[in-house]
Short mmCIF file of C-alpha atoms in Angstrom, two decimals:
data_model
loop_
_atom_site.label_atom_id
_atom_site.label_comp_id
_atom_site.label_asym_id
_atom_site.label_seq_id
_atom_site.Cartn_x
_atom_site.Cartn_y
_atom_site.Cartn_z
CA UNK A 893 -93.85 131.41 38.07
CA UNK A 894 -91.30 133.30 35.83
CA UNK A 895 -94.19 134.57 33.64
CA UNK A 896 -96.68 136.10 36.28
CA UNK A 897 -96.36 139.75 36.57
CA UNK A 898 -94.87 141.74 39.23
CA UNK A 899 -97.30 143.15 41.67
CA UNK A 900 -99.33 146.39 39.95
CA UNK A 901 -97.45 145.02 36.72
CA UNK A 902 -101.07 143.64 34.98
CA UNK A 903 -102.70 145.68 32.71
CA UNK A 904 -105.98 144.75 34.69
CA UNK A 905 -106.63 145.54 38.27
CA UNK A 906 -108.03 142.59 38.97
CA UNK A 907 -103.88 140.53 37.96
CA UNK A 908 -102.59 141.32 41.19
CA UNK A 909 -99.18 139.28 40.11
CA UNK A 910 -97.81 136.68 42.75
CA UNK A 911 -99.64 137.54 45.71
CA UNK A 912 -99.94 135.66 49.01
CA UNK A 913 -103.24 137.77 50.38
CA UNK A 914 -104.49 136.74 46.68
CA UNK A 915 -103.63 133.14 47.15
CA UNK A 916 -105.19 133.75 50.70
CA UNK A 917 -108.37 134.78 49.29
CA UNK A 918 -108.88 132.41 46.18
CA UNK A 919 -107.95 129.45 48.66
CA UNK A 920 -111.41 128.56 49.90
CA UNK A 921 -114.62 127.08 47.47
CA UNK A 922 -116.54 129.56 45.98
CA UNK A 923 -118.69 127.75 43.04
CA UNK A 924 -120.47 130.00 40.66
CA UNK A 925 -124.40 129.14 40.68
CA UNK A 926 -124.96 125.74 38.08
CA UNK A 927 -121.36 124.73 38.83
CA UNK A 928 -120.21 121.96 42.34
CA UNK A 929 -117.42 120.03 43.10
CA UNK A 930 -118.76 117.10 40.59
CA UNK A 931 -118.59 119.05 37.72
CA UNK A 932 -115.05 120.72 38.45
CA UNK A 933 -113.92 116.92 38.98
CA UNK A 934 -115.43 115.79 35.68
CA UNK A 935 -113.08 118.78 33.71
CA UNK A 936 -109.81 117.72 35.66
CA UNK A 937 -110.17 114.07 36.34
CA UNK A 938 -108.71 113.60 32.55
CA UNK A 939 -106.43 115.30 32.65
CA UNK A 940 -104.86 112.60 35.30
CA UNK A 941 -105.32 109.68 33.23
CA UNK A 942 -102.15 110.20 31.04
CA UNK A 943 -99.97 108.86 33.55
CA UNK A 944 -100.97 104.94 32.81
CA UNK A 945 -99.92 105.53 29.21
CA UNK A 946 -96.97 103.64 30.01
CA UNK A 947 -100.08 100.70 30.32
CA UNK A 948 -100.71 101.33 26.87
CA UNK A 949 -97.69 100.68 24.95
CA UNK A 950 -96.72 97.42 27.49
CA UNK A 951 -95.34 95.23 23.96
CA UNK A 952 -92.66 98.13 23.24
CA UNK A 953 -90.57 98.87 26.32
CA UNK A 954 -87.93 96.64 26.57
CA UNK A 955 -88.42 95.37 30.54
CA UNK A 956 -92.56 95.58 30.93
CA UNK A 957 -92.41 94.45 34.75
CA UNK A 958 -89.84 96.87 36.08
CA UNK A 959 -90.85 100.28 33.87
CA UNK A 960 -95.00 99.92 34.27
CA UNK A 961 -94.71 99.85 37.92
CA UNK A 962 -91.96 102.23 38.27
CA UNK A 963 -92.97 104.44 35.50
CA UNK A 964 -96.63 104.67 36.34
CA UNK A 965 -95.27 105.66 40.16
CA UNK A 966 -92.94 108.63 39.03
CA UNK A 967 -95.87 109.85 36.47
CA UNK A 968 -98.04 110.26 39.54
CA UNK A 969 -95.87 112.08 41.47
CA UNK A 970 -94.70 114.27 39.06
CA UNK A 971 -98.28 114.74 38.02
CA UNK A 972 -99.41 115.55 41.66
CA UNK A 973 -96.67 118.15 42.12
CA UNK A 974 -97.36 119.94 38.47
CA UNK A 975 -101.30 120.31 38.64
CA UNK A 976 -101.15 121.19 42.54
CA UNK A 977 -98.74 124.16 41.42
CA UNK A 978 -100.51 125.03 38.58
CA UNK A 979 -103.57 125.57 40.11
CA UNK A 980 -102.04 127.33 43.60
CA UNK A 981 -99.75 129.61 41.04
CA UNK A 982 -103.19 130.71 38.95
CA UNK A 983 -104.57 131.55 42.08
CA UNK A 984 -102.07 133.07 43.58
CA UNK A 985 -101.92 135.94 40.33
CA UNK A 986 -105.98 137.32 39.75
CA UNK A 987 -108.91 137.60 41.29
CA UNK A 988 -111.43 134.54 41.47
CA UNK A 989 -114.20 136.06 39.56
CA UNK A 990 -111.61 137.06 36.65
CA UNK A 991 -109.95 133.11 37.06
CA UNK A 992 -113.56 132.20 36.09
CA UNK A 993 -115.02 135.00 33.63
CA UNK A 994 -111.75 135.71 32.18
CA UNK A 995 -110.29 139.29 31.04
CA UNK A 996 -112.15 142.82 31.52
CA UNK A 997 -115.62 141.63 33.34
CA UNK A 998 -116.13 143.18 36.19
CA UNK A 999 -117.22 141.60 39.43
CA UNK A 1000 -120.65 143.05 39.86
CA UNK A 1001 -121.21 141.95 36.18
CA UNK A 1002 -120.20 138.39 37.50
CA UNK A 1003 -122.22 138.44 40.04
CA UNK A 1004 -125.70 139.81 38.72
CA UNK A 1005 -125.29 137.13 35.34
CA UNK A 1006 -125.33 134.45 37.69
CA UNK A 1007 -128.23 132.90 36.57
CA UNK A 1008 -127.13 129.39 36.48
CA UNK A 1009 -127.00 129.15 32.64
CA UNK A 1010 -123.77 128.12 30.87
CA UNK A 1011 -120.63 129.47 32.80
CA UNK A 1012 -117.57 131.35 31.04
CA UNK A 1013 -114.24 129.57 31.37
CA UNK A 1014 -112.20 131.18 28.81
CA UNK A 1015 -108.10 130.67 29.13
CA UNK A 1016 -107.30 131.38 25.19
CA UNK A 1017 -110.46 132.75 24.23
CA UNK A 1018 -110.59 136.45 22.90
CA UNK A 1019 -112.69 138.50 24.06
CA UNK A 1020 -112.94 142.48 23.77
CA UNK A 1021 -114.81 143.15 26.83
CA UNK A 1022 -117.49 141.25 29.20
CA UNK A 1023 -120.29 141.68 26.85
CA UNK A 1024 -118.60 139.08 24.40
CA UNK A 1025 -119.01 136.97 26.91
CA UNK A 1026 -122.91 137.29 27.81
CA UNK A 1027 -124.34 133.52 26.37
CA UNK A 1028 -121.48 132.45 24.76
CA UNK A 1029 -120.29 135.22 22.95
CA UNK A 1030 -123.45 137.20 21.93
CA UNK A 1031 -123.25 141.39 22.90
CA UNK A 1032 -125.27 142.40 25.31
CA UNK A 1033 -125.54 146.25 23.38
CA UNK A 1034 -125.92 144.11 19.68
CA UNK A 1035 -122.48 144.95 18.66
CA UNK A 1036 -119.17 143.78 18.32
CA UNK A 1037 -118.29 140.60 17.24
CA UNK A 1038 -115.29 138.05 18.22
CA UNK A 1039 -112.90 140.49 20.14
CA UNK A 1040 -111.79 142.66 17.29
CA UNK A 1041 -108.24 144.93 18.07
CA UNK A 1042 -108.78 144.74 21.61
CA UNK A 1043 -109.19 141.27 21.96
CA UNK A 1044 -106.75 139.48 24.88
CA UNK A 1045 -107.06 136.28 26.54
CA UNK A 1046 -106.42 135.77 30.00
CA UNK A 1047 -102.86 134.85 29.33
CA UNK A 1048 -101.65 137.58 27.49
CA UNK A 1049 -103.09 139.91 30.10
CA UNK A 1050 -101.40 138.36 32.94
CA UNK A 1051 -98.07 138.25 31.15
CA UNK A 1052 -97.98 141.88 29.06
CA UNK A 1053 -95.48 142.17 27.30
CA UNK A 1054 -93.44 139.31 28.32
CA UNK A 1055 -91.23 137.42 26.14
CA UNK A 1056 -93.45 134.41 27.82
CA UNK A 1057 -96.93 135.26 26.54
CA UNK A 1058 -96.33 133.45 23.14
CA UNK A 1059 -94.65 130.61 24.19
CA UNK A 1060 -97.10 129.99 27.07
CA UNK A 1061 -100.14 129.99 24.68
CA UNK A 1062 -98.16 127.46 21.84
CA UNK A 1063 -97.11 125.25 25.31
CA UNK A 1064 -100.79 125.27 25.80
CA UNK A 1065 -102.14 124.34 22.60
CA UNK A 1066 -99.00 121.93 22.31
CA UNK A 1067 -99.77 119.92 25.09
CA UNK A 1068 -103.73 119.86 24.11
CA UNK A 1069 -102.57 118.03 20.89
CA UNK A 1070 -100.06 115.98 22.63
CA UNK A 1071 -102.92 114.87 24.59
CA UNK A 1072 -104.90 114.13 21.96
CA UNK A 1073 -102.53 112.29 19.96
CA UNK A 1074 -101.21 110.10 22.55
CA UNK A 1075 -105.05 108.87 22.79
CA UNK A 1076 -105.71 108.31 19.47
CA UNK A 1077 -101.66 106.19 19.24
CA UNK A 1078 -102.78 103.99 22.43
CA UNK A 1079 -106.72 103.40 22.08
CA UNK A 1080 -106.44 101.23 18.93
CA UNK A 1081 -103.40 99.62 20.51
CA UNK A 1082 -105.01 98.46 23.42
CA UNK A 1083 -108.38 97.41 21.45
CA UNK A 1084 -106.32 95.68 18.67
CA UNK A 1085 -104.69 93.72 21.73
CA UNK A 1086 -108.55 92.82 23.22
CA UNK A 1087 -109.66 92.11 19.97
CA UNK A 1088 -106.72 89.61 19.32
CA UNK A 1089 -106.98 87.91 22.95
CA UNK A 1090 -110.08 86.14 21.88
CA UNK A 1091 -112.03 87.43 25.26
CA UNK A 1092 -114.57 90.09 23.42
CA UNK A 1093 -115.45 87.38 20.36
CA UNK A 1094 -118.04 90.43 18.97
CA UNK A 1095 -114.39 92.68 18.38
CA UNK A 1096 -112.23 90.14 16.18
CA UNK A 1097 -112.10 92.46 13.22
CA UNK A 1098 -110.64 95.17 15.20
CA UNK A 1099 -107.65 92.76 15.84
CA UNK A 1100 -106.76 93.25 12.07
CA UNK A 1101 -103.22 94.74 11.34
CA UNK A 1102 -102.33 96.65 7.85
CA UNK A 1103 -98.54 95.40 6.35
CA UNK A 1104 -96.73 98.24 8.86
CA UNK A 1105 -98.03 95.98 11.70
CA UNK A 1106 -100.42 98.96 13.11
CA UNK A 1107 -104.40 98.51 13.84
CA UNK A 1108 -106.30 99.99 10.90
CA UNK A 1109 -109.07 99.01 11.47
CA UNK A 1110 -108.81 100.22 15.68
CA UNK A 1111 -107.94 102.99 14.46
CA UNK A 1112 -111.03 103.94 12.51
CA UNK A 1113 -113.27 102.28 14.92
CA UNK A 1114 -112.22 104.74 17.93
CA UNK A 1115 -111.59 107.89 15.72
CA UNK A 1116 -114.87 107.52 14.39
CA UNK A 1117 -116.13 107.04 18.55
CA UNK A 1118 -114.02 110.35 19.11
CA UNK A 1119 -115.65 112.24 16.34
CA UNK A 1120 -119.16 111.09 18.06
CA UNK A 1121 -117.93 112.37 20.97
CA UNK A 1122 -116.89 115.99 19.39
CA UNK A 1123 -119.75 116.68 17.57
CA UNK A 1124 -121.64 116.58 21.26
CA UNK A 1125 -120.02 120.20 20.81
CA UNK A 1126 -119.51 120.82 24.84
CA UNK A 1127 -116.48 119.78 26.91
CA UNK A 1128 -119.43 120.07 30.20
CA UNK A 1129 -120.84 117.56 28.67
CA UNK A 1130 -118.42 115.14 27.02
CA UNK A 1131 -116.03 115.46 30.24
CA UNK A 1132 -118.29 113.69 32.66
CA UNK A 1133 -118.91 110.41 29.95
CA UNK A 1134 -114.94 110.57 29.66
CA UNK A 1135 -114.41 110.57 33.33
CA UNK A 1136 -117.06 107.63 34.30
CA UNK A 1137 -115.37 105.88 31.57
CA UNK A 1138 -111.98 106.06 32.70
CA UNK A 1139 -113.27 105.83 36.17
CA UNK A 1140 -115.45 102.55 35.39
CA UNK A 1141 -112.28 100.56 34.03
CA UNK A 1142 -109.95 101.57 36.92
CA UNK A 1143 -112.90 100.23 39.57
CA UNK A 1144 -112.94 96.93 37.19
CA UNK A 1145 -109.20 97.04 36.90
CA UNK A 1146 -109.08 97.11 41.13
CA UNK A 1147 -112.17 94.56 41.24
CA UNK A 1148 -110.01 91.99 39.45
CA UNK A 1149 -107.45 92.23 41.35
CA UNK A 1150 -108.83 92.49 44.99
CA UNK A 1151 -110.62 89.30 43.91
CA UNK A 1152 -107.65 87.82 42.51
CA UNK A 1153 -105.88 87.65 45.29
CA UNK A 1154 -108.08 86.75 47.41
CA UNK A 1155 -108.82 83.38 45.45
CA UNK A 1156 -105.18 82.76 44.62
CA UNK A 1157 -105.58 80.84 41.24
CA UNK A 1158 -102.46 79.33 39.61
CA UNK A 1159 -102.42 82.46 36.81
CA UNK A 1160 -102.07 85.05 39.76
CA UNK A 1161 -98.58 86.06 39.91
CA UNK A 1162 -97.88 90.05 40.79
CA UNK A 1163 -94.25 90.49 40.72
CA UNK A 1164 -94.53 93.69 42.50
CA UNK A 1165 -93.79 92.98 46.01
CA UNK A 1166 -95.78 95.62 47.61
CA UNK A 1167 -99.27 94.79 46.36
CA UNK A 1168 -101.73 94.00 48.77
CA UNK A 1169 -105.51 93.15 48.15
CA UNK A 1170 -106.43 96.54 50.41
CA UNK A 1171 -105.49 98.54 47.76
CA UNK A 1172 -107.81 96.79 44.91
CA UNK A 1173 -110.71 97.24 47.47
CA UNK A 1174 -109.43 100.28 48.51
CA UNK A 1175 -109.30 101.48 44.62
CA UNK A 1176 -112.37 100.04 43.79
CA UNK A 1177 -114.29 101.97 46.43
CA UNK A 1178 -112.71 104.66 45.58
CA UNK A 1179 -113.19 105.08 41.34
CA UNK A 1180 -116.70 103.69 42.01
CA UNK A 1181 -117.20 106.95 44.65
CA UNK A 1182 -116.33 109.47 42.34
CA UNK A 1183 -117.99 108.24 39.58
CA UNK A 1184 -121.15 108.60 41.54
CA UNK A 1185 -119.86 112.28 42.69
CA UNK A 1186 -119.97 113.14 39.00
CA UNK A 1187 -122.60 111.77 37.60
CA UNK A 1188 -124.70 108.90 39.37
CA UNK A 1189 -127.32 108.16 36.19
CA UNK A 1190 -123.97 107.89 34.04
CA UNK A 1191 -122.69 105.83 36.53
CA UNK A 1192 -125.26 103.03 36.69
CA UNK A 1193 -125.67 102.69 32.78
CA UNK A 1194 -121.47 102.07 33.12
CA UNK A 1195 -122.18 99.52 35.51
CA UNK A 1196 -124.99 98.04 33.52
CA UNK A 1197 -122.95 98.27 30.15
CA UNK A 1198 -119.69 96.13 31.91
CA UNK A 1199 -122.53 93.55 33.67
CA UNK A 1200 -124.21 92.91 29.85
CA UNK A 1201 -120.58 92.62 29.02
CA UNK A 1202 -119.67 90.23 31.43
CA UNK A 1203 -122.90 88.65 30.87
CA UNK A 1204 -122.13 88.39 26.89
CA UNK A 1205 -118.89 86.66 28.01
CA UNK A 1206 -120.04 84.19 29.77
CA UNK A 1207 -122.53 83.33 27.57
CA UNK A 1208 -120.25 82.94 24.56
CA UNK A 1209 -117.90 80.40 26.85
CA UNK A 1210 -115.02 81.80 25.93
CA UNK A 1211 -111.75 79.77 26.83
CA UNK A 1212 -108.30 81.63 27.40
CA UNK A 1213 -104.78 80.16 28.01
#
């Protein structure tokens, strides 16, 4: 909000600054060709699933049973109210075909490359005109190369000049590693703590801890699944897998609990007084809804991974306190 330019302040015409007929304009769906609301929800949904991270690190806070339920609350609002502004406050300062393009390509050029091929979404990319952007960075007139002198992402242009531009892009690239980091910290937690419960019998080496007490041998097993997943080499296509995943544990998470309650064994105590077994069926329908939105094929080889799991389970008659 402090950043965004003034009105006429952008060194492109299509940066109007803070406008409401902008906002107006860029308020309805307008999907490029190749592009729907399933794969938009694949890029984002991730972004949302930092907020259980509290979940994740359960052994180190001091009162587990106050601070999850409390925390993970507060993270979702807060969450909600940040990613709803961001997204009104980008729209609100460019055009929509610039949002999506990025910097210096014009709108008829947007509209006759529409070809449904790969899509440009550039935020820190440079890029010295729309020709750099033709196929992933290839010009369209056989020169040029990676933006040269006159290269400027799309957040540098909307803030020229400002004292904000730099410390915009580091907060950007700072909270992409933050991101990262806090994944790579929890995962081998939280498959250390599997592995050690006895319940997955095929995972008791990753329950190994080096002298410092942390999960060496987690931690190679999922940085070696994240490197996998990089060397796939497209976020289109490594953002859906992420988001069924994510999306198949929460449905199992609600499953267990809808049933739980239901059956009332001994072991089923929620402290939190406001749980009801609506909202484990209610949150199971739901996950199990969007990961069909996304990607349905994806979805079904989740749901026939955790049944072969179960399955695998059951068959190895595993006993737990």
């Amino acid at each position: 909000l402090v950043a965004a330019p003034l009105p006429g302040g952008a060194t492109s015409p299509m940066v109007t600054g803070l406008s409401a007929r902008t906002l107006r304009d860029n308020w309805g769906p307008a999907y490029s060709d190749g592009v729907s609301f399933s794969e938009v929800l694949s890029v984002f949904y991730p972004c949302f699933t930092s907020m259980l991270a509290g979940l994740d690190r359960a052994k180190v806070l001091k009162n587990p049973e106050r601070s999850i339920p409390l925390g993970t609350i507060i993270a979702m609002c807060v969450s909600a109210v940040l990613y709803a502004s961001y997204m009104i406050l980008w729209g609100a300062v460019a055009d929509r075909d610039y949002l999506k393009h990025g910097p210096g390509r014009p709108a008829a050029a947007t509209a006759s490359s529409s070809d449904g091929g790969s899509q440009s979404r550039h935020l820190l990319a440079a890029a010295g005109g729309w020709e750099e952007y033709v196929d992933g960075g290839a010009a369209a007139g056989g020169g040029g190369g990676g933006g040269g002198g006159e290269s400027m992402s799309v957040v540098s242009e909307i803030t020229p000049g400002s004292w904000a531009t730099l410390p915009t892009q580091i907060g950007i690239i700072i909270t992409s590693l933050s991101q990262a980091m806090q994944c790579l910290i929890s995962a081998p937690q939280v498959l250390s703590a599997i592995a050690a419960d006895g319940t997955v019998p095929f995972l008791a080496r990753a329950a190994a801890l080096n002298r410092a007490g942390e999960p060496a041998v987690a931690l190679l097993l999922t940085t070696g699944l994240c490197a996998c997943a990089c060397m796939i080499g497209s976020l289109d296509a490594v953002a859906p897998l992420l988001s069924i995943c994510f999306l198949a544990m929460y449905a199992a998470l609600n499953l267990s609990t809808f049933v739980l309650d239901l059956t009332r064994p001994p072991s089923w105590r929620p402290t939190w007084r406001f749980f009801h077994w609506s909202a484990g069926l209610a949150g199971f329908l739901l996950c199990t809804i969007l990961a069909f939105l996304i990607r349905w094929y994806f979805t079904l080889v989740a749901i026939a991974a955790l049944a072969a799991l179960v399955a695998y389970i059951e068959s190895r008659r595993v006993q737990m306190d």
